[in-house]
Amino acid sequence: MTIAEVFPRPTVKQVVFQIRYPNLFFIEEKIGEYQVRIMEQFPESSLQLRRNLLIADIGEGAKVEDLVGGEESLAVKKIWRFASPDGVSLNVHSDSLDISSTVHKTYNNPAATPRFHDAIEFAVARFLEVVAVPKFLRIGLRYIDECPHPSELSTSSFREWYNSALPVERFAVEEVLECEVVARVRRESECRLTFRERLDTRGEKITYSLDFDGYAEGVPSSEYLRTTDTLHGLVADEFERTIKEPVIKHMRQRPEEDSDA
């Protein structure tokens, strides 16, 4: 199965892209120039100061710098935050940049906009114009899905909707309070994928979630977009292996339409 359409009701609730690079001591000097370059799409800006809290009985005569991390762990860390009018956020740290969205319904479908691929390209290309990082320590792409389920949830009905990795053969869905599977695997082109699947029936509302986190390490900055495309392909393939036709039907419905979820 290859899904090429853009759904009115996608299961994805958040998608996050991140690049990590060596700690750049000069990043603060470059933020103003970067802000001007991205202002067209990310006009809102703010600065957040974050300090780690350390509570310890170090004893008489001991010094803070003798602790793990020392004074560096207590240093104030700056986060430069930018946002688009529709709620896409872009955070720049001295050692990483991340983009988070709850509004995108497609990564790179040519027939639809906005595309998350375009947001990544816009932000990272302009970052590299300002900060010529030769290699990224890590590139990550994560999709978090809150998925529908049958209104009458049972082991048999759950199997009709999902090709699940949960051990429902051993622990019947009807008896599950909380069940989670986490798998970390190697994939093509030195990529890695962390897969999380979770069913929770303890609250008033039953929740079933899928979490796909693809990443690659030691990537030349010139290859960031190709690598991100590869990571998206890995995530998309795993999602398609997990869902079945009732989920496709649910995603094709308009939010105002009735469903079996």
Tab-separated table of C-alpha atoms in Angstrom:
chain	number	residue	atom	x	y	z
A	1	MET	CA	0.000	0.000	0.000
A	2	THR	CA	1.334	3.417	-0.936
A	3	ILE	CA	-0.615	6.382	0.387
A	4	ALA	CA	-0.377	9.405	-1.886
A	5	GLU	CA	-3.464	11.396	-0.870
A	6	VAL	CA	-3.857	14.229	1.612
A	7	PHE	CA	-6.538	13.370	4.167
A	8	PRO	CA	-9.124	15.752	5.627
A	9	ARG	CA	-8.722	14.006	8.989
A	10	PRO	CA	-5.110	12.812	9.360
A	11	THR	CA	-4.076	10.928	12.462
A	12	VAL	CA	-0.837	12.876	12.897
A	13	LYS	CA	-1.077	15.417	15.709
A	14	GLN	CA	2.475	16.696	15.747
A	15	VAL	CA	5.506	16.491	13.490
A	16	VAL	CA	8.944	17.603	14.668
A	17	PHE	CA	12.171	18.109	12.712
A	18	GLN	CA	15.506	18.643	14.439
A	19	ILE	CA	19.134	19.155	13.521
A	20	ARG	CA	21.916	18.977	16.095
A	21	TYR	CA	25.354	20.515	15.640
A	22	PRO	CA	28.387	21.231	17.847
A	23	ASN	CA	27.816	23.927	20.437
A	24	LEU	CA	28.235	27.236	18.594
A	25	PHE	CA	29.536	29.887	20.964
A	26	PHE	CA	28.913	32.652	18.414
A	27	ILE	CA	25.282	31.761	17.672
A	28	GLU	CA	23.911	34.770	19.568
A	29	GLU	CA	25.814	37.108	17.254
A	30	LYS	CA	24.100	35.534	14.229
A	31	ILE	CA	20.515	35.379	15.508
A	32	GLY	CA	19.568	38.874	14.368
A	33	GLU	CA	20.659	38.195	10.795
A	34	TYR	CA	18.858	34.838	10.818
A	35	GLN	CA	15.699	36.451	12.178
A	36	VAL	CA	15.610	38.895	9.264
A	37	ARG	CA	16.026	36.060	6.749
A	38	ILE	CA	13.122	34.005	8.126
A	39	MET	CA	10.804	36.859	9.090
A	40	GLU	CA	8.667	36.330	5.977
A	41	GLN	CA	7.344	33.018	7.313
A	42	PHE	CA	8.193	33.277	11.026
A	43	PRO	CA	7.405	36.880	12.014
A	44	GLU	CA	6.756	36.225	15.715
A	45	SER	CA	9.809	36.035	17.963
A	46	SER	CA	10.775	35.706	21.617
A	47	LEU	CA	13.721	34.794	23.813
A	48	GLN	CA	13.484	32.193	26.550
A	49	LEU	CA	16.066	31.795	29.301
A	50	ARG	CA	16.376	28.350	30.860
A	51	ARG	CA	18.439	27.291	33.853
A	52	ASN	CA	18.759	23.764	35.228
A	53	LEU	CA	17.788	23.328	38.879
A	54	LEU	CA	20.233	21.392	41.020
A	55	ILE	CA	19.300	20.219	44.522
A	56	ALA	CA	22.092	18.386	46.314
A	57	ASP	CA	23.708	18.001	49.700
A	58	ILE	CA	27.329	18.479	48.685
A	59	GLY	CA	28.737	18.553	52.220
A	60	GLU	CA	31.019	21.000	53.936
A	61	GLY	CA	33.938	22.174	51.853
A	62	ALA	CA	32.640	20.731	48.582
A	63	LYS	CA	32.381	22.901	45.486
A	64	VAL	CA	29.676	23.126	42.850
A	65	GLU	CA	32.241	22.641	40.088
A	66	ASP	CA	33.141	19.254	41.582
A	67	LEU	CA	29.674	17.908	40.794
A	68	VAL	CA	28.821	16.192	37.525
A	69	GLY	CA	28.435	18.960	34.985
A	70	GLY	CA	29.706	21.516	37.474
A	71	GLU	CA	28.927	25.169	36.959
A	72	GLU	CA	28.225	24.532	33.276
A	73	SER	CA	25.098	22.554	34.199
A	74	LEU	CA	23.797	25.619	36.077
A	75	ALA	CA	24.472	28.085	33.251
A	76	VAL	CA	21.574	29.980	31.707
A	77	LYS	CA	20.681	28.602	28.286
A	78	LYS	CA	19.075	30.813	25.672
A	79	ILE	CA	16.401	29.633	23.274
A	80	TRP	CA	15.415	31.891	20.398
A	81	ARG	CA	11.837	31.140	19.420
A	82	PHE	CA	10.119	32.067	16.174
A	83	ALA	CA	6.594	31.262	15.085
A	84	SER	CA	4.392	31.496	12.022
A	85	PRO	CA	0.852	32.957	12.194
A	86	ASP	CA	-0.659	29.481	11.824
A	87	GLY	CA	1.275	28.076	14.769
A	88	VAL	CA	4.407	26.434	13.361
A	89	SER	CA	7.261	26.967	15.832
A	90	LEU	CA	10.993	27.241	15.190
A	91	ASN	CA	13.466	27.077	18.069
A	92	VAL	CA	17.168	27.828	17.807
A	93	HIS	CA	19.579	26.671	20.525
A	94	SER	CA	23.341	26.973	20.624
A	95	ASP	CA	23.567	23.285	19.664
A	96	SER	CA	20.325	22.521	17.805
A	97	LEU	CA	17.442	23.811	15.694
A	98	ASP	CA	13.960	22.318	15.682
A	99	ILE	CA	10.688	22.923	13.854
A	100	SER	CA	7.384	21.728	15.295
A	101	SER	CA	3.982	21.746	13.613
A	102	THR	CA	0.448	20.688	14.458
A	103	VAL	CA	-1.060	22.076	11.248
A	104	HIS	CA	0.660	20.254	8.383
A	105	LYS	CA	-1.262	17.473	6.662
A	106	THR	CA	1.412	16.546	4.131
A	107	TYR	CA	5.174	16.281	4.018
A	108	ASN	CA	5.769	16.847	0.323
A	109	ASN	CA	2.645	16.165	-1.731
A	110	PRO	CA	2.963	18.408	-4.827
A	111	ALA	CA	-0.814	18.808	-5.036
A	112	ALA	CA	-1.233	20.305	-1.554
A	113	THR	CA	0.045	23.073	0.673
A	114	PRO	CA	1.459	23.785	3.151
A	115	ARG	CA	4.191	21.139	2.973
A	116	PHE	CA	6.402	20.399	5.961
A	117	HIS	CA	9.274	19.686	3.568
A	118	ASP	CA	9.089	23.314	2.401
A	119	ALA	CA	9.144	24.656	5.965
A	120	ILE	CA	12.265	22.615	6.693
A	121	GLU	CA	14.002	23.770	3.530
A	122	PHE	CA	13.110	27.413	4.175
A	123	ALA	CA	14.419	27.406	7.756
A	124	VAL	CA	17.557	25.292	7.333
A	125	ALA	CA	18.735	26.797	4.045
A	126	ARG	CA	18.678	30.263	5.611
A	127	PHE	CA	20.366	28.969	8.741
A	128	LEU	CA	23.229	27.597	6.653
A	129	GLU	CA	23.539	30.943	4.887
A	130	VAL	CA	24.255	32.510	8.273
A	131	VAL	CA	26.055	29.644	10.021
A	132	ALA	CA	28.148	27.466	7.700
A	133	VAL	CA	27.992	24.212	9.668
A	134	PRO	CA	29.809	21.544	7.586
A	135	LYS	CA	28.202	18.523	9.244
A	136	PHE	CA	25.180	17.892	11.457
A	137	LEU	CA	25.674	15.586	14.412
A	138	ARG	CA	22.107	14.326	14.049
A	139	ILE	CA	19.030	14.863	11.897
A	140	GLY	CA	15.689	13.675	13.237
A	141	LEU	CA	12.098	13.554	11.978
A	142	ARG	CA	9.346	12.508	14.381
A	143	TYR	CA	5.620	11.923	13.813
A	144	ILE	CA	3.202	11.512	16.718
A	145	ASP	CA	-0.206	10.088	15.768
A	146	GLU	CA	-3.336	9.929	17.900
A	147	CYS	CA	-5.261	7.184	16.187
A	148	PRO	CA	-8.939	6.264	15.954
A	149	HIS	CA	-10.271	2.947	17.150
A	150	PRO	CA	-13.550	1.019	16.922
A	151	SER	CA	-16.270	2.261	19.230
A	152	GLU	CA	-16.740	-1.321	20.441
A	153	LEU	CA	-13.110	-2.069	21.193
A	154	SER	CA	-12.120	-5.717	21.336
A	155	THR	CA	-9.204	-7.831	20.219
A	156	SER	CA	-10.963	-8.841	17.018
A	157	SER	CA	-12.152	-5.330	16.114
A	158	PHE	CA	-8.716	-3.889	16.930
A	159	ARG	CA	-7.097	-6.359	14.532
A	160	GLU	CA	-9.498	-5.258	11.811
A	161	TRP	CA	-8.177	-1.693	12.134
A	162	TYR	CA	-4.481	-2.243	12.858
A	163	ASN	CA	-1.586	-4.543	12.137
A	164	SER	CA	-0.455	-3.974	15.694
A	165	ALA	CA	2.853	-4.808	17.349
A	166	LEU	CA	1.119	-4.948	20.746
A	167	PRO	CA	1.027	-8.476	22.227
A	168	VAL	CA	-2.744	-8.850	21.878
A	169	GLU	CA	-2.356	-12.599	21.358
A	170	ARG	CA	-1.228	-12.860	24.958
A	171	PHE	CA	-3.007	-9.887	26.531
A	172	ALA	CA	-6.533	-9.432	25.182
A	173	VAL	CA	-7.504	-5.866	24.320
A	174	GLU	CA	-10.608	-6.202	26.488
A	175	GLU	CA	-8.356	-6.730	29.533
A	176	VAL	CA	-5.652	-4.168	28.796
A	177	LEU	CA	-5.329	-1.164	31.099
A	178	GLU	CA	-2.083	0.037	29.575
A	179	CYS	CA	0.149	-1.600	26.988
A	180	GLU	CA	3.176	-0.220	25.150
A	181	VAL	CA	5.767	-1.487	22.692
A	182	VAL	CA	9.055	0.276	21.906
A	183	ALA	CA	11.418	-0.923	19.180
A	184	ARG	CA	14.650	0.667	17.932
A	185	VAL	CA	15.841	-0.661	14.596
A	186	ARG	CA	18.435	-0.055	11.871
A	187	ARG	CA	17.177	0.971	8.475
A	188	GLU	CA	18.665	1.853	5.088
A	189	SER	CA	21.420	4.430	4.544
A	190	GLU	CA	22.587	4.227	8.173
A	191	CYS	CA	19.249	5.549	9.374
A	192	ARG	CA	17.600	4.494	12.607
A	193	LEU	CA	13.954	4.322	13.592
A	194	THR	CA	12.365	4.282	17.030
A	195	PHE	CA	8.813	2.928	16.965
A	196	ARG	CA	6.416	3.374	19.883
A	197	GLU	CA	2.877	2.034	20.046
A	198	ARG	CA	0.657	2.569	23.072
A	199	LEU	CA	-2.892	1.676	24.121
A	200	ASP	CA	-4.311	3.209	27.304
A	201	THR	CA	-7.835	2.454	28.529
A	202	ARG	CA	-7.523	3.790	32.077
A	203	GLY	CA	-9.140	7.186	31.562
A	204	GLU	CA	-12.584	8.229	30.453
A	205	LYS	CA	-11.327	8.259	26.878
A	206	ILE	CA	-9.426	5.332	25.367
A	207	THR	CA	-6.243	6.505	23.636
A	208	TYR	CA	-4.198	4.692	21.028
A	209	SER	CA	-1.039	6.371	19.758
A	210	LEU	CA	1.766	5.720	17.307
A	211	ASP	CA	5.114	7.490	17.584
A	212	PHE	CA	7.701	7.241	14.794
A	213	ASP	CA	11.124	8.827	15.356
A	214	GLY	CA	13.577	8.490	12.459
A	215	TYR	CA	17.110	9.813	12.673
A	216	ALA	CA	20.563	9.742	11.094
A	217	GLU	CA	23.917	10.775	12.536
A	218	GLY	CA	26.976	12.471	11.065
A	219	VAL	CA	25.223	13.945	8.037
A	220	PRO	CA	26.983	16.512	5.787
A	221	SER	CA	24.936	19.700	5.902
A	222	SER	CA	24.665	19.653	2.100
A	223	GLU	CA	22.724	16.372	2.421
A	224	TYR	CA	20.206	17.476	5.063
A	225	LEU	CA	17.169	17.574	2.779
A	226	ARG	CA	17.894	14.282	1.041
A	227	THR	CA	18.397	12.638	4.425
A	228	THR	CA	15.161	14.108	5.765
A	229	ASP	CA	13.295	12.805	2.708
A	230	THR	CA	14.715	9.347	3.420
A	231	LEU	CA	13.623	9.536	7.060
A	232	HIS	CA	10.130	10.539	6.006
A	233	GLY	CA	9.982	7.542	3.680
A	234	LEU	CA	10.910	5.220	6.557
A	235	VAL	CA	8.232	6.708	8.806
A	236	ALA	CA	5.592	6.604	6.058
A	237	ASP	CA	6.362	2.950	5.269
A	238	GLU	CA	6.042	1.933	8.912
A	239	PHE	CA	2.777	3.844	9.308
A	240	GLU	CA	1.341	2.160	6.227
A	241	ARG	CA	2.340	-1.259	7.601
A	242	THR	CA	0.441	-0.536	10.807
A	243	ILE	CA	-2.920	0.803	9.620
A	244	LYS	CA	-5.682	-1.002	7.744
A	245	GLU	CA	-8.624	0.050	5.573
A	246	PRO	CA	-10.979	1.240	8.384
A	247	VAL	CA	-8.318	3.783	9.402
A	248	ILE	CA	-7.983	4.974	5.799
A	249	LYS	CA	-11.763	5.373	5.687
A	250	HIS	CA	-11.695	7.383	8.931
A	251	MET	CA	-9.001	9.728	7.617
A	252	ARG	CA	-10.981	10.358	4.440
A	253	GLN	CA	-13.955	11.628	6.428
A	254	ARG	CA	-14.452	15.285	7.161
A	255	PRO	CA	-14.083	16.084	10.884
A	256	GLU	CA	-17.763	16.981	11.112
A	257	GLU	CA	-18.851	13.615	9.713
A	258	ASP	CA	-19.835	10.702	11.925
A	259	SER	CA	-17.381	7.827	12.306
A	260	ASP	CA	-17.051	4.546	14.152
A	261	ALA	CA	-14.261	5.897	16.327
